[in-house]
Short mmCIF file of C-alpha atoms in Angstrom, two decimals:
data_model
loop_
_atom_site.label_atom_id
_atom_site.label_comp_id
_atom_site.label_asym_id
_atom_site.label_seq_id
_atom_site.Cartn_x
_atom_site.Cartn_y
_atom_site.Cartn_z
CA UNK A 1 -0.09 -0.04 0.02
CA UNK A 2 0.90 3.80 -0.03
CA UNK A 3 2.93 5.09 2.68
CA UNK A 4 3.82 8.59 3.91
CA UNK A 5 7.38 7.93 3.22
CA UNK A 6 6.64 6.45 0.00
CA UNK A 7 4.57 9.46 -1.21
CA UNK A 8 6.99 11.99 -0.05
CA UNK A 9 9.97 10.11 -1.78
CA UNK A 10 8.13 9.96 -5.11
CA UNK A 11 6.85 13.79 -4.98
CA UNK A 12 10.50 14.71 -4.18
CA UNK A 13 11.90 13.20 -7.13
CA UNK A 14 9.69 15.01 -9.42
CA UNK A 15 9.98 18.57 -10.55
CA UNK A 16 8.23 21.07 -8.00
CA UNK A 17 5.48 21.98 -10.22
CA UNK A 18 4.74 18.43 -11.06
CA UNK A 19 4.83 16.92 -7.37
CA UNK A 20 1.30 17.16 -6.86
CA UNK A 21 0.76 15.10 -10.18
CA UNK A 22 2.81 12.35 -8.82
CA UNK A 23 0.77 11.92 -5.97
CA UNK A 24 -2.58 11.74 -7.89
CA UNK A 25 -1.44 9.21 -10.23
CA UNK A 26 -0.29 7.05 -7.41
CA UNK A 27 -3.44 7.52 -5.70
CA UNK A 28 -5.42 6.68 -9.24
CA UNK A 29 -3.22 3.54 -9.63
CA UNK A 30 -3.48 2.51 -5.92
CA UNK A 31 -7.17 3.02 -5.38
CA UNK A 32 -8.50 2.55 -9.04
CA UNK A 33 -9.94 6.25 -8.76
CA UNK A 34 -11.52 7.94 -11.68
CA UNK A 35 -10.01 11.11 -11.04
CA UNK A 36 -7.98 12.69 -8.39
CA UNK A 37 -7.35 16.62 -7.90
CA UNK A 38 -5.99 18.84 -5.27
CA UNK A 39 -7.70 22.24 -4.42
CA UNK A 40 -6.00 25.04 -2.85
CA UNK A 41 -7.70 27.84 -0.76
CA UNK A 42 -7.40 31.32 -2.21
CA UNK A 43 -6.42 34.50 -0.38
CA UNK A 44 -10.11 35.21 0.81
CA UNK A 45 -10.21 31.88 2.55
CA UNK A 46 -14.04 31.65 1.21
CA UNK A 47 -13.41 29.75 -1.94
CA UNK A 48 -10.96 27.22 -3.56
CA UNK A 49 -9.49 26.70 -6.71
CA UNK A 50 -8.82 23.37 -8.48
CA UNK A 51 -5.45 22.94 -9.68
CA UNK A 52 -5.10 20.75 -12.73
CA UNK A 53 -2.05 18.90 -14.10
CA UNK A 54 1.09 20.88 -14.53
CA UNK A 55 0.98 21.17 -18.27
CA UNK A 56 -2.50 22.26 -18.31
CA UNK A 57 -2.08 25.04 -15.64
CA UNK A 58 -2.44 28.34 -17.61
CA UNK A 59 -1.05 30.61 -15.28
CA UNK A 60 -1.68 33.66 -17.69
CA UNK A 61 -5.46 33.17 -17.11
CA UNK A 62 -7.44 33.94 -13.76
CA UNK A 63 -7.86 30.91 -11.62
CA UNK A 64 -11.29 29.54 -11.45
CA UNK A 65 -12.89 30.35 -8.27
CA UNK A 66 -15.36 27.48 -6.58
CA UNK A 67 -17.43 29.06 -3.54
CA UNK A 68 -17.07 27.03 -0.59
CA UNK A 69 -20.46 28.22 1.25
CA UNK A 70 -22.92 25.55 1.49
CA UNK A 71 -20.69 22.86 -0.23
CA UNK A 72 -18.99 19.70 0.65
CA UNK A 73 -15.53 21.51 0.95
CA UNK A 74 -16.69 24.07 3.28
CA UNK A 75 -17.82 20.96 5.73
CA UNK A 76 -14.35 19.46 5.26
CA UNK A 77 -12.41 22.35 6.05
CA UNK A 78 -14.42 23.28 8.89
CA UNK A 79 -14.85 19.81 10.38
CA UNK A 80 -11.23 18.84 9.34
CA UNK A 81 -12.66 15.38 8.69
CA UNK A 82 -13.05 13.60 5.33
CA UNK A 83 -16.32 13.84 3.67
CA UNK A 84 -17.87 11.15 1.55
CA UNK A 85 -20.62 11.61 -0.66
CA UNK A 86 -21.78 8.30 -2.07
CA UNK A 87 -25.35 8.58 -3.96
CA UNK A 88 -25.70 4.96 -4.64
CA UNK A 89 -27.39 3.51 -8.11
CA UNK A 90 -23.88 3.01 -9.58
CA UNK A 91 -22.85 6.65 -9.35
CA UNK A 92 -19.11 7.32 -8.79
CA UNK A 93 -18.37 8.12 -4.94
CA UNK A 94 -16.88 11.19 -3.95
CA UNK A 95 -14.23 11.69 -1.23
CA UNK A 96 -12.80 15.11 -0.07
CA UNK A 97 -10.03 15.23 2.50
CA UNK A 98 -8.48 18.15 4.13
CA UNK A 99 -5.00 19.12 3.18
CA UNK A 100 -3.87 20.67 6.50
CA UNK A 101 -0.45 21.23 8.68
CA UNK A 102 -0.57 22.60 11.87
CA UNK A 103 -4.34 24.29 11.54
CA UNK A 104 -3.10 25.95 8.53
CA UNK A 105 -6.06 24.71 5.69
CA UNK A 106 -3.83 24.56 2.83
CA UNK A 107 -6.57 22.95 0.88
CA UNK A 108 -8.45 19.93 -0.32
CA UNK A 109 -7.90 16.44 -1.80
CA UNK A 110 -10.67 15.27 -3.93
CA UNK A 111 -11.08 11.71 -5.43
CA UNK A 112 -13.76 9.99 -7.52
CA UNK A 113 -14.20 5.86 -6.90
CA UNK A 114 -16.06 3.58 -8.52
CA UNK A 115 -17.09 2.11 -5.32
CA UNK A 116 -17.11 3.35 -1.36
CA UNK A 117 -13.70 2.74 0.10
CA UNK A 118 -13.17 0.68 3.12
CA UNK A 119 -11.28 1.62 6.38
CA UNK A 120 -8.14 0.85 5.00
CA UNK A 121 -8.44 2.78 2.02
CA UNK A 122 -9.76 5.83 3.72
CA UNK A 123 -6.71 5.73 6.39
CA UNK A 124 -4.56 5.89 3.03
CA UNK A 125 -6.52 8.76 1.69
CA UNK A 126 -6.01 10.72 4.82
CA UNK A 127 -2.11 9.85 4.97
CA UNK A 128 -1.96 11.22 1.32
CA UNK A 129 -3.61 14.17 2.19
CA UNK A 130 -1.47 14.81 5.02
CA UNK A 131 1.66 14.06 2.69
CA UNK A 132 0.13 16.62 0.37
CA UNK A 133 0.38 19.49 2.84
CA UNK A 134 4.08 18.92 3.44
CA UNK A 135 4.56 18.70 -0.22
CA UNK A 136 3.10 22.11 -0.89
CA UNK A 137 5.08 23.58 1.71
CA UNK A 138 8.24 22.13 0.67
CA UNK A 139 7.40 23.01 -3.12
CA UNK A 140 5.96 26.39 -2.86
CA UNK A 141 9.11 28.64 -2.76
CA UNK A 142 10.30 27.26 -6.25
CA UNK A 143 6.95 27.90 -8.48
CA UNK A 144 4.46 30.57 -8.85
CA UNK A 145 1.72 27.86 -9.59
CA UNK A 146 0.43 27.76 -5.84
CA UNK A 147 0.35 31.33 -5.58
CA UNK A 148 -1.32 31.55 -8.84
CA UNK A 149 -3.96 29.44 -7.69
CA UNK A 150 -4.66 31.58 -4.29
CA UNK A 151 -5.23 34.69 -6.55
CA UNK A 152 -8.66 34.82 -7.92
CA UNK A 153 -8.57 38.23 -8.04
CA UNK A 154 -6.11 40.47 -9.60
CA UNK A 155 -3.95 41.71 -6.92
CA UNK A 156 -2.95 45.72 -7.08
CA UNK A 157 0.82 46.20 -6.31
CA UNK A 158 0.28 47.24 -2.70
CA UNK A 159 -1.53 44.00 -2.14
CA UNK A 160 1.22 41.99 -3.77
CA UNK A 161 3.89 43.73 -1.10
CA UNK A 162 1.54 43.18 1.61
CA UNK A 163 0.71 39.49 0.65
CA UNK A 164 4.59 38.83 0.68
CA UNK A 165 5.02 40.30 4.30
CA UNK A 166 2.51 37.83 5.99
CA UNK A 167 3.45 34.79 7.50
CA UNK A 168 3.64 31.81 4.80
CA UNK A 169 0.80 30.03 6.74
CA UNK A 170 -2.09 32.03 7.97
CA UNK A 171 -2.63 29.77 10.73
CA UNK A 172 -0.91 27.86 13.33
CA UNK A 173 -1.83 25.12 16.03
CA UNK A 174 0.32 23.65 18.96
CA UNK A 175 -0.76 21.95 22.20
CA UNK A 176 -0.82 25.17 24.03
CA UNK A 177 -2.49 27.48 21.40
CA UNK A 178 -3.89 28.16 17.95
CA UNK A 179 -3.66 31.33 16.15
CA UNK A 180 -5.13 32.66 12.89
CA UNK A 181 -5.11 35.74 11.15
CA UNK A 182 -7.22 37.12 8.19
CA UNK A 183 -7.48 40.50 6.40
CA UNK A 184 -9.91 42.24 3.81
CA UNK A 185 -9.81 43.47 1.13
CA UNK A 186 -7.63 40.80 -0.23
CA UNK A 187 -6.86 42.35 -3.69
CA UNK A 188 -6.12 46.16 -2.71
CA UNK A 189 -4.76 45.89 1.16
CA UNK A 190 -2.23 48.68 1.73
CA UNK A 191 -0.90 48.88 5.29
CA UNK A 192 -2.13 46.14 7.62
CA UNK A 193 0.14 43.17 8.63
CA UNK A 194 0.02 40.63 11.05
CA UNK A 195 3.10 38.48 12.34
CA UNK A 196 3.72 35.53 14.42
CA UNK A 197 6.48 33.10 15.40
CA UNK A 198 6.83 30.27 17.76
CA UNK A 199 10.30 29.90 19.66
CA UNK A 200 11.46 27.38 21.86
CA UNK A 201 10.16 29.34 24.94
CA UNK A 202 7.48 31.94 23.61
CA UNK A 203 5.09 32.69 20.95
CA UNK A 204 5.33 36.46 19.78
CA UNK A 205 2.78 38.04 17.73
CA UNK A 206 2.14 41.51 16.26
CA UNK A 207 -0.58 43.63 14.45
CA UNK A 208 0.36 46.50 12.52
CA UNK A 209 -1.30 49.47 10.55
CA UNK A 210 0.68 51.75 8.56
CA UNK A 211 -1.06 55.33 7.91
CA UNK A 212 -2.35 55.61 4.25
CA UNK A 213 -3.17 53.41 1.44
CA UNK A 214 -1.77 51.80 -1.39
CA UNK A 215 1.84 51.38 -2.23
CA UNK A 216 3.08 54.13 0.33
CA UNK A 217 1.56 52.41 3.16
CA UNK A 218 2.81 48.91 1.89
CA UNK A 219 6.34 50.45 1.98
CA UNK A 220 5.86 51.94 5.26
CA UNK A 221 4.52 48.37 6.56
CA UNK A 222 7.49 46.81 4.89
CA UNK A 223 9.95 49.05 6.94
CA UNK A 224 8.49 48.52 10.29
CA UNK A 225 7.71 44.90 10.11
CA UNK A 226 11.52 44.40 8.89
CA UNK A 227 12.64 46.23 11.93
CA UNK A 228 10.45 44.13 14.32
CA UNK A 229 11.73 40.92 12.89
CA UNK A 230 15.14 41.71 12.69
CA UNK A 231 14.99 42.77 16.38
CA UNK A 232 13.09 39.70 17.41
CA UNK A 233 15.41 37.40 15.51
CA UNK A 234 18.42 39.07 17.24
CA UNK A 235 16.80 38.17 20.52
CA UNK A 236 15.43 41.44 21.52
CA UNK A 237 12.59 41.74 24.01
CA UNK A 238 9.50 43.44 23.38
CA UNK A 239 10.79 47.22 24.51
CA UNK A 240 13.66 46.81 22.09
CA UNK A 241 11.76 45.41 19.19
CA UNK A 242 9.17 48.50 19.50
CA UNK A 243 12.09 51.01 19.97
CA UNK A 244 13.96 49.73 16.64
CA UNK A 245 10.65 49.80 14.95
CA UNK A 246 10.35 53.44 15.97
CA UNK A 247 13.96 54.25 15.03
CA UNK A 248 13.51 52.67 11.41
CA UNK A 249 10.27 55.00 10.94
CA UNK A 250 12.28 57.93 12.11
CA UNK A 251 14.92 57.05 9.53
CA UNK A 252 13.01 55.73 6.83
CA UNK A 253 9.29 56.51 7.34
CA UNK A 254 9.59 59.92 5.51
CA UNK A 255 7.65 61.36 8.16
CA UNK A 256 4.80 58.73 7.98
CA UNK A 257 3.65 56.32 11.01
CA UNK A 258 2.70 52.91 12.20
CA UNK A 259 0.18 51.85 15.00
CA UNK A 260 1.05 48.31 16.38
CA UNK A 261 0.62 45.98 19.16
CA UNK A 262 3.45 43.27 20.02
CA UNK A 263 2.47 40.28 22.15
CA UNK A 264 4.70 37.68 23.84
CA UNK A 265 3.45 34.49 25.69
CA UNK A 266 5.82 32.41 27.60
CA UNK A 267 5.56 28.68 26.84
CA UNK A 268 7.32 28.05 30.14
CA UNK A 269 4.93 29.81 32.49
CA UNK A 270 2.37 31.15 30.59
CA UNK A 271 3.13 34.79 31.35
CA UNK A 272 1.88 37.40 28.57
CA UNK A 273 3.27 40.70 28.22
CA UNK A 274 2.32 43.44 25.29
CA UNK A 275 3.19 46.81 24.14
CA UNK A 276 0.53 49.06 22.42
CA UNK A 277 1.94 51.71 20.31
CA UNK A 278 -1.38 53.61 19.47
CA UNK A 279 -3.23 50.60 18.06
CA UNK A 280 -7.12 49.73 18.81
CA UNK A 281 -7.53 47.84 21.99
CA UNK A 282 -7.72 43.82 21.93
CA UNK A 283 -10.71 42.04 23.09
CA UNK A 284 -10.51 38.88 25.24
CA UNK A 285 -13.43 36.24 25.73
CA UNK A 286 -13.30 34.48 28.87
CA UNK A 287 -16.06 32.05 30.21
CA UNK A 288 -18.33 33.61 27.34
CA UNK A 289 -17.84 37.12 28.27
CA UNK A 290 -16.06 39.38 25.89
CA UNK A 291 -14.34 42.43 27.38
CA UNK A 292 -11.96 45.09 26.03
CA UNK A 293 -8.42 45.03 27.32
CA UNK A 294 -7.44 48.91 28.23
CA UNK A 295 -3.82 48.98 28.64
CA UNK A 296 -1.62 52.30 28.62
CA UNK A 297 -1.31 53.59 25.17
CA UNK A 298 2.28 54.48 23.71
CA UNK A 299 2.95 56.47 20.58
CA UNK A 300 2.74 54.97 17.18
CA UNK A 301 5.93 53.85 15.89
CA UNK A 302 7.52 57.18 14.12
CA UNK A 303 5.44 59.98 15.73
CA UNK A 304 8.06 60.00 18.55
CA UNK A 305 10.42 61.80 16.34
CA UNK A 306 7.75 64.85 16.72
CA UNK A 307 8.21 65.05 20.28
CA UNK A 308 11.42 63.40 21.08
CA UNK A 309 14.10 64.90 18.48
CA UNK A 310 16.98 62.08 17.88
CA UNK A 311 18.80 60.99 19.31
CA UNK A 312 16.50 61.12 22.31
CA UNK A 313 15.05 57.43 22.51
CA UNK A 314 11.12 57.00 23.38
CA UNK A 315 10.63 54.52 25.82
CA UNK A 316 7.99 51.86 25.14
CA UNK A 317 6.10 50.14 28.00
CA UNK A 318 5.98 46.57 28.42
CA UNK A 319 2.70 45.78 30.19
CA UNK A 320 1.17 42.40 31.58
CA UNK A 321 -1.71 40.69 30.13
CA UNK A 322 -3.89 38.65 32.03
CA UNK A 323 -4.39 35.55 29.88
CA UNK A 324 -5.64 32.48 31.04
CA UNK A 325 -6.25 28.84 29.68
CA UNK A 326 -9.63 28.80 27.58
CA UNK A 327 -9.25 32.62 26.62
CA UNK A 328 -9.65 33.89 23.11
CA UNK A 329 -8.07 37.06 22.38
CA UNK A 330 -8.86 38.96 19.27
CA UNK A 331 -6.45 41.84 18.10
CA UNK A 332 -7.66 43.87 15.07
CA UNK A 333 -6.98 46.94 13.36
CA UNK A 334 -9.08 50.17 12.88
CA UNK A 335 -10.67 49.11 9.64
CA UNK A 336 -12.43 46.88 11.71
CA UNK A 337 -13.89 49.94 13.69
CA UNK A 338 -14.35 52.32 10.65
CA UNK A 339 -17.58 54.47 10.55
CA UNK A 340 -19.72 52.55 8.13
CA UNK A 341 -19.34 49.08 10.26
CA UNK A 342 -19.90 50.63 13.77
CA UNK A 343 -23.04 49.09 13.80
CA UNK A 344 -21.66 45.39 13.93
CA UNK A 345 -21.79 43.92 17.42
CA UNK A 346 -18.11 42.60 17.64
CA UNK A 347 -18.36 41.52 21.23
CA UNK A 348 -21.57 39.52 20.26
CA UNK A 349 -20.17 38.00 17.03
CA UNK A 350 -16.87 36.75 19.05
CA UNK A 351 -19.18 34.99 21.51
CA UNK A 352 -21.35 33.76 18.69
CA UNK A 353 -18.23 32.06 16.85
CA UNK A 354 -16.44 30.81 20.10
CA UNK A 355 -17.08 27.05 18.99
CA UNK A 356 -15.16 27.64 15.76
CA UNK A 357 -11.45 27.37 15.34
CA UNK A 358 -9.58 30.61 15.33
CA UNK A 359 -8.87 30.07 11.35
CA UNK A 360 -12.78 29.73 10.74
CA UNK A 361 -13.58 32.77 13.66
CA UNK A 362 -11.07 35.31 12.33
CA UNK A 363 -12.73 34.71 8.70
CA UNK A 364 -16.33 34.86 10.11
CA UNK A 365 -15.39 38.47 11.88
CA UNK A 366 -13.94 39.51 8.47
CA UNK A 367 -17.00 38.39 6.46
CA UNK A 368 -19.56 40.36 9.06
CA UNK A 369 -17.37 43.51 8.62
CA UNK A 370 -17.78 43.03 4.88
CA UNK A 371 -21.42 42.33 5.12
CA UNK A 372 -21.99 45.36 7.34
CA UNK A 373 -20.33 47.91 4.98
CA UNK A 374 -22.73 49.03 2.58
CA UNK A 375 -19.92 50.26 0.34
CA UNK A 376 -16.28 48.85 -0.47
CA UNK A 377 -13.96 49.01 2.56
CA UNK A 378 -12.30 52.49 2.98
CA UNK A 379 -9.53 50.80 5.05
CA UNK A 380 -7.82 47.39 5.46
CA UNK A 381 -9.79 45.26 8.13
CA UNK A 382 -7.59 42.66 9.73
CA UNK A 383 -8.16 40.12 12.56
CA UNK A 384 -5.82 38.06 14.48
CA UNK A 385 -7.60 35.35 16.72
CA UNK A 386 -5.60 33.51 19.53
CA UNK A 387 -6.83 30.79 21.60
CA UNK A 388 -4.61 30.34 24.74
CA UNK A 389 -4.92 26.57 26.27
CA UNK A 390 -2.57 26.76 28.80
CA UNK A 391 0.49 24.49 29.37
CA UNK A 392 0.93 20.75 29.98
CA UNK A 393 1.83 19.66 33.70
CA UNK A 394 5.19 18.39 32.22
CA UNK A 395 6.18 21.88 30.57
CA UNK A 396 5.22 23.66 33.93
CA UNK A 397 7.41 21.04 35.88
CA UNK A 398 10.05 21.55 33.64
CA UNK A 399 10.18 25.25 33.83
CA UNK A 400 9.51 25.55 37.61
CA UNK A 401 11.81 22.44 38.59
CA UNK A 402 8.84 20.74 40.33
CA UNK A 403 9.73 17.48 41.80
CA UNK A 404 8.22 14.00 41.28
CA UNK A 405 6.09 14.29 44.32
CA UNK A 406 4.50 17.50 42.80
CA UNK A 407 3.88 15.62 39.58
CA UNK A 408 1.23 13.52 41.25
CA UNK A 409 -1.05 16.39 42.46
CA UNK A 410 -3.95 17.80 40.26
CA UNK A 411 -3.11 20.53 38.05
#
């Protein structure tokens, strides 16, 4: 039978643009499938695009968008469980399996079989779908085919720059947390970014919003996010990251500014800290109740130059954040709060979507903002949703040096 190792080995031996075709042929031959295809989720998160064989992909044409709403595809992405459609009467049996890695719903694997598969075959299909996620991740740096499949709408230059600033995966899941981000409009974004990274001892997140629109805003976002990543990757704490972002805006921002929020959660003791640089306050849901977190607000990155002439340094404040297991934290940009969507009851919507994975909840919030706006959004609207699940007992023991006797006590 097909194995994960064998699937990955066969895909690796093929050119990057043909790796999916190799897996499709293996499944067709092994399971006797009539057809096998891969569907990739597009930038909007509300539709998928079917990628054909490598020699039939016309990247000069717009990708054909298949809406998820009310389809088996939507059910599979939301449940993350394979779906089977068997109409009987000799009709082909349709199997749709999620292609997901660490909470990032990359796409779907779809097969049509002459008969309903057994338990063993379903397990092989699931393993092949899991392998496909790794294959896509490994090969997308080498080809534009996956990028072509994700853009069912033509991107502006600002949007092209902006999407390259976002994390490669818009969602991530681990034992301690699940996090996801979404932004709208996907085709004309200008200044919003979100970012996250998981280190050995912490998860760090950021949401930023550059002044203005279009390319100028995208360039400001590039400067500030580059400064934040540079400082973070050098091991700097939140205060130093904020200082360097502010300095980068002083040096290269041409009088512009960027609001931002930086968050760090320790994976050793669960402690959370954040910096608010003139950014909208986050919302926290705890035990079914949503409250706004009201921190001390510091100046946006770049604004300090008007009040503190160089080389005077503006000191950003690192503040504690009360975050407990079971909490959901929602960080956003002011596009969510703009005048024509103020009628939207965000706290109520956060409660109503509490059972959804952060990936789905973030998209639901964005869709509600779009629906509440009678016209096209005048500003980017970005949401980052974090579920904090807490630390396992063994992690707390390792961090605190708890002895074996303590390990037997209830958490």
